Amino acid sequence: MDAVQDQDQPRRGVQDCSHLVHQMYFNAGFEYPYASSFELYAGNENFERVRYPQPGDLIAWPGHVGIILDPRGHSFYSLVSTGLEAQDYEGTYWKSRGRPHFYRYKVENTGTLTAAKAPASSVATDSARQHVTAPVIEERFPVTASASHRPPKTASERTKVVPGSPGLQAPAVAAAPFEVPQSIIITPENKKPTISQVTEGISELSNASGSVLRTSDPTKLVLPVIIFERLQVERLEFKGDHGWARLQIDSRATVAGGETDYKGRREKVRWELRRTESGWEAITPTDRIYVPNDVAVRHLAAQLAQLTARDGGAAHPETVLRQESRLASLLSALLENKLGH
């Protein structure tokens, strides 16, 4: 990646690990729309999940993403406080963050990588992507150096880019479904999180959960999906290593059991918090999925476009048309005027 290696100053907007990875792939000719580390961890249509990584593959946790250097040495490139350097994903800290997901850029039927055809455009900053229902969280957490026994540093998704990033090798192929992260670190220490920190963490979890809608028929999902307009943390409760956030959620629609209920509701929710070795975490509910309205619209629109593009060659066109109709109806309802307006 000569274009990245030759930079004397980081490009404006490329200030965190997810933007860096996006820029490196783009410069190498492997284009995909920008996605946060949470979205990449949950699953992205331009990448396929693999069990065994190769150089150039993505490695992702909720809140951090990097590029595999040497799988045999468990090394990957990551942004830390001292700049861009190799890290050991089998090191003590990274293992404490949970099992990472590995992803490989998808290839065309010809076996060649999909290359960028459009000229490079300015990369959106994190602040430009912030919105009411899913604000961006700035994570800071201790990270082991390239050797797991060395003293930890402080890492962040919002650290500056330095020259010397690795070249990107052409990935191969693999496959896996979209997934939802099970938790997110809110605070890296034993200090109890604030309402603001919990709000940001839960919003990011909900943002990442939107990937479950990238299915041909979201109404057939096992868990109910609550599509909401607003999320507000009213108070926090702590008892030992456990805690709970009392939330108020204004929903737009509920997708469950093959049906969609468009009646707006104001719901009181008790969201689980937990203290682990890595710090305080917000835990994803196991009985339902919460997705912000704008995130749902983005995923549903992309899924509808995919179905429309391939319906001519579908083996069962009637089924595809029914799926398109359900997606279009849900998308239309979510695009209507917001609650109270």
mmCIF file of C-alpha atoms in Angstrom:
data_model
loop_
_atom_site.group_PDB
_atom_site.id
_atom_site.type_symbol
_atom_site.label_atom_id
_atom_site.label_comp_id
_atom_site.label_asym_id
_atom_site.label_seq_id
_atom_site.Cartn_x
_atom_site.Cartn_y
_atom_site.Cartn_z
ATOM 1 C CA MET A 1 0.000 0.000 0.000
ATOM 2 C CA ASP A 2 2.427 2.632 -1.251
ATOM 3 C CA ALA A 3 -0.225 5.346 -1.122
ATOM 4 C CA VAL A 4 -0.576 4.876 2.608
ATOM 5 C CA GLN A 5 3.083 4.229 3.304
ATOM 6 C CA ASP A 6 4.143 7.465 1.618
ATOM 7 C CA GLN A 7 1.885 9.719 3.681
ATOM 8 C CA ASP A 8 3.866 12.202 5.755
ATOM 9 C CA GLN A 9 0.670 13.353 7.435
ATOM 10 C CA PRO A 10 -2.493 11.342 8.064
ATOM 11 C CA ARG A 11 -5.261 12.145 5.616
ATOM 12 C CA ARG A 12 -7.998 14.306 7.091
ATOM 13 C CA GLY A 13 -10.803 12.058 8.332
ATOM 14 C CA VAL A 14 -8.630 8.943 8.681
ATOM 15 C CA GLN A 15 -8.248 9.231 12.439
ATOM 16 C CA ASP A 16 -9.304 5.810 13.746
ATOM 17 C CA CYS A 17 -8.790 2.144 13.023
ATOM 18 C CA SER A 18 -11.956 1.593 10.985
ATOM 19 C CA HIS A 19 -11.285 4.584 8.726
ATOM 20 C CA LEU A 20 -7.667 3.492 8.319
ATOM 21 C CA VAL A 21 -8.633 -0.032 7.259
ATOM 22 C CA HIS A 22 -11.231 1.389 4.861
ATOM 23 C CA GLN A 23 -8.667 3.740 3.310
ATOM 24 C CA MET A 24 -6.048 1.009 2.942
ATOM 25 C CA TYR A 25 -8.474 -1.324 1.189
ATOM 26 C CA PHE A 26 -9.701 1.506 -1.045
ATOM 27 C CA ASN A 27 -6.180 2.512 -2.047
ATOM 28 C CA ALA A 28 -5.396 -1.112 -2.879
ATOM 29 C CA GLY A 29 -8.425 -1.240 -5.198
ATOM 30 C CA PHE A 30 -10.690 -3.230 -2.864
ATOM 31 C CA GLU A 31 -13.648 -0.892 -2.459
ATOM 32 C CA TYR A 32 -16.442 -1.126 0.106
ATOM 33 C CA PRO A 33 -18.637 1.526 1.767
ATOM 34 C CA TYR A 34 -17.182 2.735 5.051
ATOM 35 C CA ALA A 35 -18.248 0.656 8.045
ATOM 36 C CA SER A 36 -17.402 1.090 11.717
ATOM 37 C CA SER A 37 -15.552 -1.617 13.611
ATOM 38 C CA PHE A 38 -18.855 -2.647 15.206
ATOM 39 C CA GLU A 39 -20.478 -3.061 11.802
ATOM 40 C CA LEU A 40 -17.476 -4.976 10.463
ATOM 41 C CA TYR A 41 -17.509 -7.268 13.494
ATOM 42 C CA ALA A 42 -21.219 -7.934 13.061
ATOM 43 C CA GLY A 43 -20.812 -8.746 9.372
ATOM 44 C CA ASN A 44 -20.511 -6.819 6.124
ATOM 45 C CA GLU A 45 -21.803 -7.874 2.704
ATOM 46 C CA ASN A 46 -18.421 -7.103 1.120
ATOM 47 C CA PHE A 47 -16.582 -9.530 3.403
ATOM 48 C CA GLU A 48 -16.977 -13.205 4.185
ATOM 49 C CA ARG A 49 -16.103 -14.613 7.566
ATOM 50 C CA VAL A 50 -13.274 -17.146 7.711
ATOM 51 C CA ARG A 51 -12.095 -19.483 10.432
ATOM 52 C CA TYR A 52 -8.397 -19.334 9.551
ATOM 53 C CA PRO A 53 -7.067 -15.877 8.580
ATOM 54 C CA GLN A 54 -4.511 -15.046 5.911
ATOM 55 C CA PRO A 55 -2.341 -11.929 5.535
ATOM 56 C CA GLY A 56 -4.543 -9.024 4.480
ATOM 57 C CA ASP A 57 -7.702 -10.333 6.160
ATOM 58 C CA LEU A 58 -9.620 -8.225 8.665
ATOM 59 C CA ILE A 59 -9.602 -8.969 12.387
ATOM 60 C CA ALA A 60 -12.434 -7.333 14.323
ATOM 61 C CA TRP A 61 -13.739 -6.959 17.846
ATOM 62 C CA PRO A 62 -16.638 -4.681 18.840
ATOM 63 C CA GLY A 63 -14.793 -1.358 18.922
ATOM 64 C CA HIS A 64 -11.559 -2.302 17.162
ATOM 65 C CA VAL A 65 -10.433 -3.563 13.764
ATOM 66 C CA GLY A 66 -7.086 -4.277 12.156
ATOM 67 C CA ILE A 67 -5.370 -6.110 9.310
ATOM 68 C CA ILE A 68 -3.740 -9.525 9.683
ATOM 69 C CA LEU A 69 0.018 -9.551 9.107
ATOM 70 C CA ASP A 70 1.186 -13.071 9.972
ATOM 71 C CA PRO A 71 -1.384 -15.623 11.180
ATOM 72 C CA ARG A 72 1.358 -18.001 12.314
ATOM 73 C CA GLY A 73 2.697 -15.302 14.607
ATOM 74 C CA HIS A 74 -0.815 -14.093 15.527
ATOM 75 C CA SER A 75 0.136 -10.573 14.469
ATOM 76 C CA PHE A 76 -2.093 -7.820 13.129
ATOM 77 C CA TYR A 77 -1.743 -4.112 12.473
ATOM 78 C CA SER A 78 -3.561 -1.837 14.907
ATOM 79 C CA LEU A 79 -3.698 1.776 16.013
ATOM 80 C CA VAL A 80 -2.430 2.345 19.551
ATOM 81 C CA SER A 81 -1.387 5.480 21.411
ATOM 82 C CA THR A 82 2.143 5.272 20.002
ATOM 83 C CA GLY A 83 0.911 4.942 16.445
ATOM 84 C CA LEU A 84 0.359 2.132 13.993
ATOM 85 C CA GLU A 85 2.172 -1.054 14.987
ATOM 86 C CA ALA A 86 1.954 -4.834 15.146
ATOM 87 C CA GLN A 87 -0.029 -6.437 17.963
ATOM 88 C CA ASP A 88 -0.412 -10.038 19.111
ATOM 89 C CA TYR A 89 -4.082 -11.061 19.047
ATOM 90 C CA GLU A 90 -3.243 -14.052 21.240
ATOM 91 C CA GLY A 91 -1.817 -11.687 23.863
ATOM 92 C CA THR A 92 -3.371 -11.387 27.305
ATOM 93 C CA TYR A 93 -5.450 -8.283 26.689
ATOM 94 C CA TRP A 94 -6.769 -9.088 23.240
ATOM 95 C CA LYS A 95 -7.825 -12.543 24.419
ATOM 96 C CA SER A 96 -9.667 -10.905 27.319
ATOM 97 C CA ARG A 97 -11.738 -8.907 24.805
ATOM 98 C CA GLY A 98 -13.243 -12.107 23.506
ATOM 99 C CA ARG A 99 -12.842 -14.134 20.361
ATOM 100 C CA PRO A 100 -12.280 -11.925 17.308
ATOM 101 C CA HIS A 101 -13.971 -12.363 13.953
ATOM 102 C CA PHE A 102 -11.840 -12.787 10.837
ATOM 103 C CA TYR A 103 -13.129 -11.545 7.488
ATOM 104 C CA ARG A 104 -11.918 -11.848 3.914
ATOM 105 C CA TYR A 105 -12.793 -9.543 1.041
ATOM 106 C CA LYS A 106 -15.221 -11.214 -1.367
ATOM 107 C CA VAL A 107 -14.128 -12.144 -4.865
ATOM 108 C CA GLU A 108 -15.972 -12.101 -8.184
ATOM 109 C CA ASN A 109 -16.945 -15.296 -9.983
ATOM 110 C CA THR A 110 -13.802 -14.934 -12.066
ATOM 111 C CA GLY A 111 -11.703 -15.365 -8.946
ATOM 112 C CA THR A 112 -10.359 -11.826 -9.041
ATOM 113 C CA LEU A 113 -10.997 -9.238 -6.385
ATOM 114 C CA THR A 114 -13.633 -6.567 -6.883
ATOM 115 C CA ALA A 115 -11.605 -3.429 -7.590
ATOM 116 C CA ALA A 116 -12.577 0.169 -6.988
ATOM 117 C CA LYS A 117 -13.630 1.890 -10.205
ATOM 118 C CA ALA A 118 -14.490 5.305 -8.824
ATOM 119 C CA PRO A 119 -11.901 7.950 -7.864
ATOM 120 C CA ALA A 120 -11.100 8.272 -4.187
ATOM 121 C CA SER A 121 -13.510 10.540 -2.358
ATOM 122 C CA SER A 122 -13.172 12.197 0.999
ATOM 123 C CA VAL A 123 -13.697 9.810 3.902
ATOM 124 C CA ALA A 124 -16.424 10.765 6.356
ATOM 125 C CA THR A 125 -15.284 11.475 9.890
ATOM 126 C CA ASP A 126 -16.798 9.735 12.895
ATOM 127 C CA SER A 127 -18.403 12.988 13.987
ATOM 128 C CA ALA A 128 -20.220 13.230 10.665
ATOM 129 C CA ARG A 129 -21.697 9.769 11.232
ATOM 130 C CA GLN A 130 -23.118 10.542 14.646
ATOM 131 C CA HIS A 131 -26.883 10.647 14.992
ATOM 132 C CA VAL A 132 -29.526 10.674 17.696
ATOM 133 C CA THR A 133 -30.170 6.957 17.924
ATOM 134 C CA ALA A 134 -26.654 5.573 17.522
ATOM 135 C CA PRO A 135 -23.861 7.921 18.587
ATOM 136 C CA VAL A 136 -20.271 6.862 18.124
ATOM 137 C CA ILE A 137 -18.399 5.709 21.213
ATOM 138 C CA GLU A 138 -14.744 6.545 21.700
ATOM 139 C CA GLU A 139 -13.242 3.447 23.270
ATOM 140 C CA ARG A 140 -10.043 3.562 25.261
ATOM 141 C CA PHE A 141 -8.644 0.383 26.710
ATOM 142 C CA PRO A 142 -5.346 -1.177 27.837
ATOM 143 C CA VAL A 143 -3.607 -3.137 25.115
ATOM 144 C CA THR A 144 -0.674 -5.505 25.263
ATOM 145 C CA ALA A 145 2.267 -4.724 23.027
ATOM 146 C CA SER A 146 3.426 -7.106 20.312
ATOM 147 C CA ALA A 147 4.731 -9.415 23.026
ATOM 148 C CA SER A 148 2.001 -10.341 25.499
ATOM 149 C CA HIS A 149 4.279 -9.994 28.543
ATOM 150 C CA ARG A 150 5.197 -6.364 27.840
ATOM 151 C CA PRO A 151 3.501 -3.527 29.769
ATOM 152 C CA PRO A 152 0.091 -2.504 28.343
ATOM 153 C CA LYS A 153 -0.428 0.747 26.497
ATOM 154 C CA THR A 154 -3.551 2.785 25.901
ATOM 155 C CA ALA A 155 -5.337 2.136 22.628
ATOM 156 C CA SER A 156 -8.176 3.978 21.006
ATOM 157 C CA GLU A 157 -10.174 3.947 17.820
ATOM 158 C CA ARG A 158 -9.362 7.659 17.625
ATOM 159 C CA THR A 159 -5.586 7.771 17.488
ATOM 160 C CA LYS A 160 -3.515 9.365 14.755
ATOM 161 C CA VAL A 161 -2.279 7.456 11.733
ATOM 162 C CA VAL A 162 1.465 7.164 11.214
ATOM 163 C CA PRO A 163 3.381 6.110 8.081
ATOM 164 C CA GLY A 164 4.610 2.561 7.617
ATOM 165 C CA SER A 165 1.414 0.553 7.222
ATOM 166 C CA PRO A 166 1.695 -2.855 5.583
ATOM 167 C CA GLY A 167 0.891 -3.738 1.994
ATOM 168 C CA LEU A 168 -2.446 -5.430 1.404
ATOM 169 C CA GLN A 169 -2.390 -8.882 -0.119
ATOM 170 C CA ALA A 170 -5.218 -10.293 -2.197
ATOM 171 C CA PRO A 171 -7.586 -12.273 0.054
ATOM 172 C CA ALA A 172 -9.145 -15.594 -0.952
ATOM 173 C CA VAL A 173 -12.721 -16.783 -0.308
ATOM 174 C CA ALA A 174 -14.929 -18.143 2.523
ATOM 175 C CA ALA A 175 -18.441 -17.728 3.967
ATOM 176 C CA ALA A 176 -20.431 -16.953 7.154
ATOM 177 C CA PRO A 177 -23.680 -15.256 8.213
ATOM 178 C CA PHE A 178 -24.093 -11.828 9.782
ATOM 179 C CA GLU A 179 -23.749 -11.814 13.544
ATOM 180 C CA VAL A 180 -24.559 -9.511 16.423
ATOM 181 C CA PRO A 181 -21.876 -8.720 19.035
ATOM 182 C CA GLN A 182 -22.745 -10.134 22.442
ATOM 183 C CA SER A 183 -21.379 -7.210 24.447
ATOM 184 C CA ILE A 184 -19.397 -3.993 24.326
ATOM 185 C CA ILE A 185 -16.873 -2.575 26.783
ATOM 186 C CA ILE A 186 -18.172 0.686 28.248
ATOM 187 C CA THR A 187 -15.352 1.534 30.638
ATOM 188 C CA PRO A 188 -11.979 -0.266 30.681
ATOM 189 C CA GLU A 189 -11.508 -0.128 34.436
ATOM 190 C CA ASN A 190 -13.444 -0.977 37.587
ATOM 191 C CA LYS A 191 -14.824 2.556 37.722
ATOM 192 C CA LYS A 192 -18.595 2.500 37.306
ATOM 193 C CA PRO A 193 -19.775 3.879 33.947
ATOM 194 C CA THR A 194 -21.770 7.076 33.625
ATOM 195 C CA ILE A 195 -25.185 7.423 31.993
ATOM 196 C CA SER A 196 -23.504 9.022 28.971
ATOM 197 C CA GLN A 197 -21.062 6.119 28.573
ATOM 198 C CA VAL A 198 -23.819 3.534 28.906
ATOM 199 C CA THR A 199 -25.980 5.402 26.390
ATOM 200 C CA GLU A 200 -23.174 5.424 23.844
ATOM 201 C CA GLY A 201 -22.335 1.768 24.405
ATOM 202 C CA ILE A 202 -25.924 0.537 24.076
ATOM 203 C CA SER A 203 -26.406 2.731 21.015
ATOM 204 C CA GLU A 204 -23.372 1.152 19.360
ATOM 205 C CA LEU A 205 -24.604 -2.356 20.169
ATOM 206 C CA SER A 206 -27.964 -1.491 18.633
ATOM 207 C CA ASN A 207 -26.240 -0.003 15.605
ATOM 208 C CA ALA A 208 -24.263 -3.202 15.024
ATOM 209 C CA SER A 209 -27.380 -5.326 15.548
ATOM 210 C CA GLY A 210 -28.903 -3.874 12.394
ATOM 211 C CA SER A 211 -26.943 -6.364 10.294
ATOM 212 C CA VAL A 212 -29.518 -9.062 11.153
ATOM 213 C CA LEU A 213 -31.878 -7.306 8.739
ATOM 214 C CA ARG A 214 -29.610 -8.243 5.832
ATOM 215 C CA THR A 215 -31.703 -11.303 5.112
ATOM 216 C CA SER A 216 -34.141 -11.962 2.276
ATOM 217 C CA ASP A 217 -37.105 -11.918 4.678
ATOM 218 C CA PRO A 218 -36.534 -10.089 8.003
ATOM 219 C CA THR A 219 -40.023 -11.062 9.194
ATOM 220 C CA LYS A 220 -38.808 -14.663 9.496
ATOM 221 C CA LEU A 221 -36.063 -13.891 12.018
ATOM 222 C CA VAL A 222 -36.114 -16.041 15.161
ATOM 223 C CA LEU A 223 -35.907 -13.147 17.642
ATOM 224 C CA PRO A 224 -38.253 -10.141 17.549
ATOM 225 C CA VAL A 225 -36.652 -7.006 16.116
ATOM 226 C CA ILE A 226 -37.626 -3.708 17.764
ATOM 227 C CA ILE A 227 -36.962 -0.777 15.419
ATOM 228 C CA PHE A 228 -36.748 2.361 17.541
ATOM 229 C CA GLU A 229 -36.579 6.100 17.078
ATOM 230 C CA ARG A 230 -35.195 7.190 20.457
ATOM 231 C CA LEU A 231 -33.261 5.624 23.294
ATOM 232 C CA GLN A 232 -32.768 7.278 26.681
ATOM 233 C CA VAL A 233 -30.975 5.906 29.737
ATOM 234 C CA GLU A 234 -32.861 7.227 32.763
ATOM 235 C CA ARG A 235 -30.817 5.747 35.611
ATOM 236 C CA LEU A 236 -28.212 3.126 36.505
ATOM 237 C CA GLU A 237 -28.222 0.468 39.232
ATOM 238 C CA PHE A 238 -25.188 -1.472 40.459
ATOM 239 C CA LYS A 239 -24.790 -4.454 42.760
ATOM 240 C CA GLY A 240 -21.344 -6.024 42.943
ATOM 241 C CA ASP A 241 -20.196 -7.127 39.496
ATOM 242 C CA HIS A 242 -23.629 -6.644 37.969
ATOM 243 C CA GLY A 243 -25.599 -3.602 36.987
ATOM 244 C CA TRP A 244 -28.675 -2.535 35.087
ATOM 245 C CA ALA A 245 -29.534 0.461 32.958
ATOM 246 C CA ARG A 246 -33.133 1.632 33.095
ATOM 247 C CA LEU A 247 -34.046 2.742 29.573
ATOM 248 C CA GLN A 248 -36.942 4.373 27.817
ATOM 249 C CA ILE A 249 -37.227 3.340 24.162
ATOM 250 C CA ASP A 250 -39.646 4.855 21.641
ATOM 251 C CA SER A 251 -40.210 2.218 18.969
ATOM 252 C CA ARG A 252 -41.415 2.623 15.372
ATOM 253 C CA ALA A 253 -42.127 -1.011 14.500
ATOM 254 C CA THR A 254 -41.795 -4.565 15.777
ATOM 255 C CA VAL A 255 -40.893 -7.414 13.426
ATOM 256 C CA ALA A 256 -41.696 -10.829 14.917
ATOM 257 C CA GLY A 257 -43.254 -14.180 14.082
ATOM 258 C CA GLY A 258 -43.626 -13.460 10.391
ATOM 259 C CA GLU A 259 -45.579 -10.258 11.076
ATOM 260 C CA THR A 260 -44.758 -6.564 11.343
ATOM 261 C CA ASP A 261 -46.514 -4.326 13.874
ATOM 262 C CA TYR A 262 -46.238 -0.651 12.928
ATOM 263 C CA LYS A 263 -47.747 0.680 16.141
ATOM 264 C CA GLY A 264 -45.362 3.011 17.948
ATOM 265 C CA ARG A 265 -44.732 2.256 21.612
ATOM 266 C CA ARG A 266 -42.895 3.708 24.576
ATOM 267 C CA GLU A 267 -41.121 0.834 26.295
ATOM 268 C CA LYS A 268 -39.341 0.646 29.649
ATOM 269 C CA VAL A 269 -36.300 -1.624 29.385
ATOM 270 C CA ARG A 270 -33.905 -3.055 31.973
ATOM 271 C CA TRP A 271 -30.547 -3.525 30.185
ATOM 272 C CA GLU A 272 -27.907 -5.748 31.776
ATOM 273 C CA LEU A 273 -24.432 -4.454 32.636
ATOM 274 C CA ARG A 274 -21.575 -6.638 33.837
ATOM 275 C CA ARG A 275 -18.086 -6.114 35.234
ATOM 276 C CA THR A 276 -15.395 -8.367 33.735
ATOM 277 C CA GLU A 277 -11.601 -8.425 33.706
ATOM 278 C CA SER A 278 -11.735 -6.016 30.753
ATOM 279 C CA GLY A 279 -14.030 -3.531 32.519
ATOM 280 C CA TRP A 280 -17.740 -2.785 32.588
ATOM 281 C CA GLU A 281 -19.707 -4.155 29.629
ATOM 282 C CA ALA A 282 -23.211 -3.716 28.261
ATOM 283 C CA ILE A 283 -24.719 -7.099 27.349
ATOM 284 C CA THR A 284 -26.836 -7.636 24.243
ATOM 285 C CA PRO A 285 -30.337 -8.931 25.175
ATOM 286 C CA THR A 286 -30.955 -12.574 24.299
ATOM 287 C CA ASP A 287 -34.734 -12.370 23.841
ATOM 288 C CA ARG A 288 -35.008 -9.526 21.312
ATOM 289 C CA ILE A 289 -32.956 -7.280 19.042
ATOM 290 C CA TYR A 290 -33.026 -3.471 19.146
ATOM 291 C CA VAL A 291 -32.149 -1.578 15.944
ATOM 292 C CA PRO A 292 -32.209 2.223 15.369
ATOM 293 C CA ASN A 293 -34.647 3.354 12.684
ATOM 294 C CA ASP A 294 -32.050 4.925 10.375
ATOM 295 C CA VAL A 295 -29.810 1.860 10.636
ATOM 296 C CA ALA A 296 -32.771 -0.383 9.783
ATOM 297 C CA VAL A 297 -33.596 1.769 6.752
ATOM 298 C CA ARG A 298 -30.025 1.522 5.474
ATOM 299 C CA HIS A 299 -29.883 -2.269 5.739
ATOM 300 C CA LEU A 300 -33.386 -2.848 4.360
ATOM 301 C CA ALA A 301 -32.732 -0.581 1.373
ATOM 302 C CA ALA A 302 -29.520 -2.436 0.556
ATOM 303 C CA GLN A 303 -31.249 -5.806 0.898
ATOM 304 C CA LEU A 304 -34.146 -4.700 -1.322
ATOM 305 C CA ALA A 305 -31.702 -3.495 -3.972
ATOM 306 C CA GLN A 306 -29.945 -6.868 -3.899
ATOM 307 C CA LEU A 307 -33.197 -8.782 -4.318
ATOM 308 C CA THR A 308 -34.355 -6.513 -7.140
ATOM 309 C CA ALA A 309 -31.061 -6.914 -8.985
ATOM 310 C CA ARG A 310 -31.235 -10.695 -9.053
ATOM 311 C CA ASP A 311 -34.986 -11.418 -9.197
ATOM 312 C CA GLY A 312 -34.884 -11.977 -12.973
ATOM 313 C CA GLY A 313 -32.725 -15.057 -12.581
ATOM 314 C CA ALA A 314 -34.326 -16.364 -9.396
ATOM 315 C CA ALA A 315 -35.318 -20.030 -9.276
ATOM 316 C CA HIS A 316 -38.592 -19.109 -7.537
ATOM 317 C CA PRO A 317 -39.577 -15.626 -8.799
ATOM 318 C CA GLU A 318 -42.915 -15.600 -6.948
ATOM 319 C CA THR A 319 -41.135 -16.078 -3.627
ATOM 320 C CA VAL A 320 -38.672 -13.306 -4.423
ATOM 321 C CA LEU A 321 -41.491 -10.948 -5.392
ATOM 322 C CA ARG A 322 -43.251 -11.607 -2.078
ATOM 323 C CA GLN A 323 -40.015 -10.936 -0.223
ATOM 324 C CA GLU A 324 -39.524 -7.705 -2.169
ATOM 325 C CA SER A 325 -43.072 -6.634 -1.355
ATOM 326 C CA ARG A 326 -42.617 -7.225 2.385
ATOM 327 C CA LEU A 327 -39.283 -5.409 2.407
ATOM 328 C CA ALA A 328 -40.708 -2.479 0.440
ATOM 329 C CA SER A 329 -43.691 -2.168 2.794
ATOM 330 C CA LEU A 330 -41.486 -2.172 5.887
ATOM 331 C CA LEU A 331 -39.048 0.289 4.340
ATOM 332 C CA SER A 332 -41.865 2.621 3.300
ATOM 333 C CA ALA A 333 -43.339 2.615 6.813
ATOM 334 C CA LEU A 334 -39.983 3.421 8.407
ATOM 335 C CA LEU A 335 -39.420 6.303 6.002
ATOM 336 C CA GLU A 336 -42.698 7.975 6.960
ATOM 337 C CA ASN A 337 -42.795 10.971 9.288
ATOM 338 C CA LYS A 338 -41.245 10.335 12.665
ATOM 339 C CA LEU A 339 -43.321 9.876 15.806
ATOM 340 C CA GLY A 340 -44.924 13.068 16.970
ATOM 341 C CA HIS A 341 -44.212 14.962 13.721
#
